[in-house]
PDB file of C-alpha atoms in Angstrom:
ATOM      1  CA  MET J   1      23.845  11.523  14.126  1.00 63.00           C
ATOM      2  CA  ALA J   2      24.009   8.154  12.382  1.00 76.00           C
ATOM      3  CA  ILE J   3      23.273   9.406   8.839  1.00 80.00           C
ATOM      4  CA  THR J   4      25.620  11.169   6.408  1.00 87.00           C
ATOM      5  CA  LEU J   5      24.026  12.373   3.174  1.00 84.00           C
ATOM      6  CA  VAL J   6      26.237  12.836   0.104  1.00 87.00           C
ATOM      7  CA  ASN J   7      26.208  13.392  -3.639  1.00 85.00           C
ATOM      8  CA  PRO J   8      29.151  11.326  -4.961  1.00 86.00           C
ATOM      9  CA  ASN J   9      31.200  12.552  -7.895  1.00 91.00           C
ATOM     10  CA  GLY J  10      29.820  11.129 -11.124  1.00 89.00           C
ATOM     11  CA  LEU J  11      26.133  11.404 -10.112  1.00 87.00           C
ATOM     12  CA  PRO J  12      23.972  14.462 -10.737  1.00 85.00           C
ATOM     13  CA  GLU J  13      23.339  16.825  -7.833  1.00 85.00           C
ATOM     14  CA  VAL J  14      19.645  17.182  -7.107  1.00 78.00           C
ATOM     15  CA  ASP J  15      18.543  20.088  -4.910  1.00 76.00           C
ATOM     16  CA  VAL J  16      15.793  18.280  -3.026  1.00 75.00           C
ATOM     17  CA  TYR J  17      17.636  15.106  -2.021  1.00 80.00           C
ATOM     18  CA  ARG J  18      21.063  13.497  -1.844  1.00 85.00           C
ATOM     19  CA  GLN J  19      21.945  10.442  -3.936  1.00 86.00           C
ATOM     20  CA  VAL J  20      23.469   8.430  -1.080  1.00 88.00           C
ATOM     21  CA  SER J  21      22.756   7.938   2.598  1.00 82.00           C
ATOM     22  CA  ILE J  22      25.557   6.436   4.685  1.00 87.00           C
ATOM     23  CA  ALA J  23      24.308   4.898   7.921  1.00 80.00           C
ATOM     24  CA  THR J  24      26.659   4.234  10.821  1.00 83.00           C
ATOM     25  CA  GLY J  25      24.136   3.581  13.584  1.00 71.00           C
ATOM     26  CA  SER J  26      22.980   0.311  14.996  1.00 82.00           C
ATOM     27  CA  LYS J  27      19.214   0.661  15.300  1.00 89.00           C
ATOM     28  CA  LEU J  28      17.064   0.475  12.163  1.00 90.00           C
ATOM     29  CA  VAL J  29      13.636   2.094  12.304  1.00 91.00           C
ATOM     30  CA  PHE J  30      11.035   1.381   9.632  1.00 92.00           C
ATOM     31  CA  ILE J  31       8.138   3.853   9.580  1.00 94.00           C
ATOM     32  CA  ALA J  32       4.887   2.687   8.006  1.00 95.00           C
ATOM     33  CA  GLY J  33       3.587   4.831   5.196  1.00 96.00           C
ATOM     34  CA  GLN J  34       2.302   8.031   6.758  1.00 97.00           C
ATOM     35  CA  VAL J  35      -0.730   9.808   5.379  1.00 98.00           C
ATOM     36  CA  ALA J  36      -2.227  13.209   6.184  1.00 98.00           C
ATOM     37  CA  TRP J  37      -4.006  12.182   9.378  1.00 97.00           C
ATOM     38  CA  ASP J  38      -3.950  14.219  12.533  1.00 96.00           C
ATOM     39  CA  VAL J  39      -3.691  12.577  15.953  1.00 95.00           C
ATOM     40  CA  ASP J  40      -7.433  11.783  15.843  1.00 95.00           C
ATOM     41  CA  GLY J  41      -7.274  10.100  12.424  1.00 95.00           C
ATOM     42  CA  VAL J  42      -8.899  13.032  10.633  1.00 97.00           C
ATOM     43  CA  THR J  43      -7.540  13.839   7.152  1.00 97.00           C
ATOM     44  CA  VAL J  44      -5.667  17.158   7.080  1.00 97.00           C
ATOM     45  CA  GLY J  45      -5.694  19.240   3.886  1.00 98.00           C
ATOM     46  CA  GLU J  46      -8.335  17.411   1.898  1.00 97.00           C
ATOM     47  CA  GLY J  47      -7.689  18.191  -1.785  1.00 98.00           C
ATOM     48  CA  ASP J  48      -4.425  20.047  -0.963  1.00 98.00           C
ATOM     49  CA  LEU J  49      -1.291  18.101  -1.922  1.00 98.00           C
ATOM     50  CA  ALA J  50       1.157  20.535  -0.281  1.00 98.00           C
ATOM     51  CA  THR J  51      -0.664  20.424   3.064  1.00 98.00           C
ATOM     52  CA  GLN J  52      -0.895  16.641   2.942  1.00 98.00           C
ATOM     53  CA  VAL J  53       2.844  16.297   2.187  1.00 98.00           C
ATOM     54  CA  GLU J  54       3.599  18.603   5.104  1.00 98.00           C
ATOM     55  CA  GLN J  55       1.430  16.507   7.440  1.00 98.00           C
ATOM     56  CA  CYS J  56       3.098  13.286   6.266  1.00 98.00           C
ATOM     57  CA  TYR J  57       6.536  14.697   7.113  1.00 96.00           C
ATOM     58  CA  LEU J  58       5.317  15.885  10.522  1.00 97.00           C
ATOM     59  CA  ASN J  59       3.846  12.435  11.179  1.00 96.00           C
ATOM     60  CA  ILE J  60       7.146  10.785  10.236  1.00 96.00           C
ATOM     61  CA  ASN J  61       8.928  13.051  12.705  1.00 95.00           C
ATOM     62  CA  THR J  62       6.390  12.130  15.408  1.00 95.00           C
ATOM     63  CA  ALA J  63       6.877   8.426  14.694  1.00 95.00           C
ATOM     64  CA  LEU J  64      10.655   8.836  14.878  1.00 93.00           C
ATOM     65  CA  ALA J  65      10.401  10.732  18.155  1.00 94.00           C
ATOM     66  CA  GLY J  66       8.532   7.711  19.518  1.00 94.00           C
ATOM     67  CA  ALA J  67      11.553   5.600  18.568  1.00 92.00           C
ATOM     68  CA  GLY J  68      14.018   8.054  20.114  1.00 93.00           C
ATOM     69  CA  GLY J  69      15.009   9.809  16.888  1.00 92.00           C
ATOM     70  CA  SER J  70      14.152  12.717  14.619  1.00 93.00           C
ATOM     71  CA  PHE J  71      13.855  13.511  10.941  1.00 92.00           C
ATOM     72  CA  ASP J  72      17.643  13.956  10.842  1.00 90.00           C
ATOM     73  CA  ASP J  73      17.914  10.166  11.268  1.00 91.00           C
ATOM     74  CA  VAL J  74      16.016   9.364   8.047  1.00 92.00           C
ATOM     75  CA  ALA J  75      18.115   7.305   5.645  1.00 91.00           C
ATOM     76  CA  LYS J  76      15.514   6.833   2.861  1.00 94.00           C
ATOM     77  CA  LEU J  77      12.020   8.005   1.912  1.00 96.00           C
ATOM     78  CA  THR J  78       9.507   6.499  -0.486  1.00 97.00           C
ATOM     79  CA  VAL J  79       6.756   8.872  -1.630  1.00 98.00           C
ATOM     80  CA  TYR J  80       3.554   7.631  -3.250  1.00 98.00           C
ATOM     81  CA  VAL J  81       1.445  10.313  -4.980  1.00 98.00           C
ATOM     82  CA  VAL J  82      -2.012   9.692  -6.408  1.00 98.00           C
ATOM     83  CA  ASP J  83      -2.304  10.501 -10.129  1.00 98.00           C
ATOM     84  CA  TRP J  84       1.264  11.825 -10.257  1.00 98.00           C
ATOM     85  CA  ALA J  85       2.204  14.259 -13.009  1.00 97.00           C
ATOM     86  CA  PRO J  86       5.296  16.484 -13.172  1.00 96.00           C
ATOM     87  CA  ASP J  87       3.153  19.626 -12.790  1.00 97.00           C
ATOM     88  CA  LYS J  88       2.510  18.522  -9.172  1.00 98.00           C
ATOM     89  CA  MET J  89       6.210  18.890  -8.294  1.00 95.00           C
ATOM     90  CA  PRO J  90       5.881  22.503  -7.013  1.00 96.00           C
ATOM     91  CA  LEU J  91       3.155  21.399  -4.574  1.00 97.00           C
ATOM     92  CA  LEU J  92       5.305  18.512  -3.381  1.00 96.00           C
ATOM     93  CA  PHE J  93       8.239  20.879  -2.803  1.00 93.00           C
ATOM     94  CA  GLU J  94       5.993  23.400  -1.055  1.00 96.00           C
ATOM     95  CA  GLY J  95       4.840  20.791   1.453  1.00 96.00           C
ATOM     96  CA  ILE J  96       8.401  19.598   2.069  1.00 94.00           C
ATOM     97  CA  THR J  97       9.609  23.180   2.541  1.00 93.00           C
ATOM     98  CA  ARG J  98       6.856  23.994   5.038  1.00 96.00           C
ATOM     99  CA  ALA J  99       7.520  20.814   7.019  1.00 95.00           C
ATOM    100  CA  ALA J 100      11.274  21.479   7.010  1.00 93.00           C
ATOM    101  CA  ALA J 101      10.684  24.969   8.405  1.00 94.00           C
ATOM    102  CA  LYS J 102       8.472  23.615  11.203  1.00 96.00           C
ATOM    103  CA  LEU J 103      10.927  20.825  12.030  1.00 94.00           C
ATOM    104  CA  GLY J 104      14.056  22.973  11.706  1.00 93.00           C
ATOM    105  CA  VAL J 105      15.698  20.469   9.341  1.00 89.00           C
ATOM    106  CA  THR J 106      16.810  20.184   5.747  1.00 84.00           C
ATOM    107  CA  PRO J 107      15.116  16.922   4.717  1.00 71.00           C
ATOM    108  CA  VAL J 108      17.271  15.707   1.846  1.00 79.00           C
ATOM    109  CA  PRO J 109      17.681  11.937   2.302  1.00 88.00           C
ATOM    110  CA  PRO J 110      17.547   9.752  -0.803  1.00 90.00           C
ATOM    111  CA  ALA J 111      13.966   9.428  -1.972  1.00 93.00           C
ATOM    112  CA  THR J 112      11.922   7.510  -4.506  1.00 95.00           C
ATOM    113  CA  LEU J 113       8.767   9.080  -5.931  1.00 97.00           C
ATOM    114  CA  LEU J 114       6.076   6.773  -7.326  1.00 98.00           C
ATOM    115  CA  GLY J 115       2.787   7.649  -8.945  1.00 98.00           C
ATOM    116  CA  VAL J 116      -0.104   5.433  -7.858  1.00 98.00           C
ATOM    117  CA  ALA J 117      -3.736   5.105  -8.904  1.00 98.00           C
ATOM    118  CA  ALA J 118      -5.166   5.386  -5.376  1.00 97.00           C
ATOM    119  CA  LEU J 119      -4.414   5.041  -1.674  1.00 97.00           C
ATOM    120  CA  ASP J 120      -6.360   3.460   1.175  1.00 92.00           C
ATOM    121  CA  VAL J 121      -8.653   6.452   1.733  1.00 95.00           C
ATOM    122  CA  PRO J 122      -9.982   8.446  -1.250  1.00 96.00           C
ATOM    123  CA  GLU J 123      -9.097  11.787   0.427  1.00 97.00           C
ATOM    124  CA  HIS J 124      -5.420  10.851   0.710  1.00 98.00           C
ATOM    125  CA  LEU J 125      -3.279  12.286  -2.079  1.00 98.00           C
ATOM    126  CA  VAL J 126       0.119  11.151  -0.769  1.00 98.00           C
ATOM    127  CA  GLU J 127       1.677   8.510   1.479  1.00 98.00           C
ATOM    128  CA  ILE J 128       5.302   8.614   2.618  1.00 98.00           C
ATOM    129  CA  GLU J 129       7.269   5.836   4.267  1.00 97.00           C
ATOM    130  CA  ALA J 130      10.665   6.218   5.889  1.00 96.00           C
ATOM    131  CA  THR J 131      13.637   4.169   6.981  1.00 94.00           C
ATOM    132  CA  ALA J 132      15.848   5.654   9.663  1.00 93.00           C
ATOM    133  CA  VAL J 133      19.025   4.664  11.464  1.00 92.00           C
ATOM    134  CA  LEU J 134      19.653   5.643  15.074  1.00 91.00           C
ATOM    135  CA  ALA J 135      23.022   5.600  16.779  1.00 84.00           C
TER     136      ALA J 135
END
């Protein structure tokens, strides 16, 4: 695996992600923002943030598989949530937890969470982009 995730001394430990991602591979993979579409382009989990987060993570894994990798190769995530408010955090975590269970991983790469006014399709509540490094 080309990614080592750490929480350096002097930075707070956060349960859901690590502060630093150390990449030692040679192939960078940039995944376009993934939304809650199934293989046919149909929105999954309309109105359900947790289900949409789960689908985004599964789509990222599918994209990485197409590049010869897996979610374990993710170095950084950027999460865009429509009308973000802190009370949505449990739903975000629920979706991540369900995706992690399906993928058999502990997805804790560094992440940035941004609240946005809207996404490309009104039914989409979240979009997640990823950067990965493959050996």
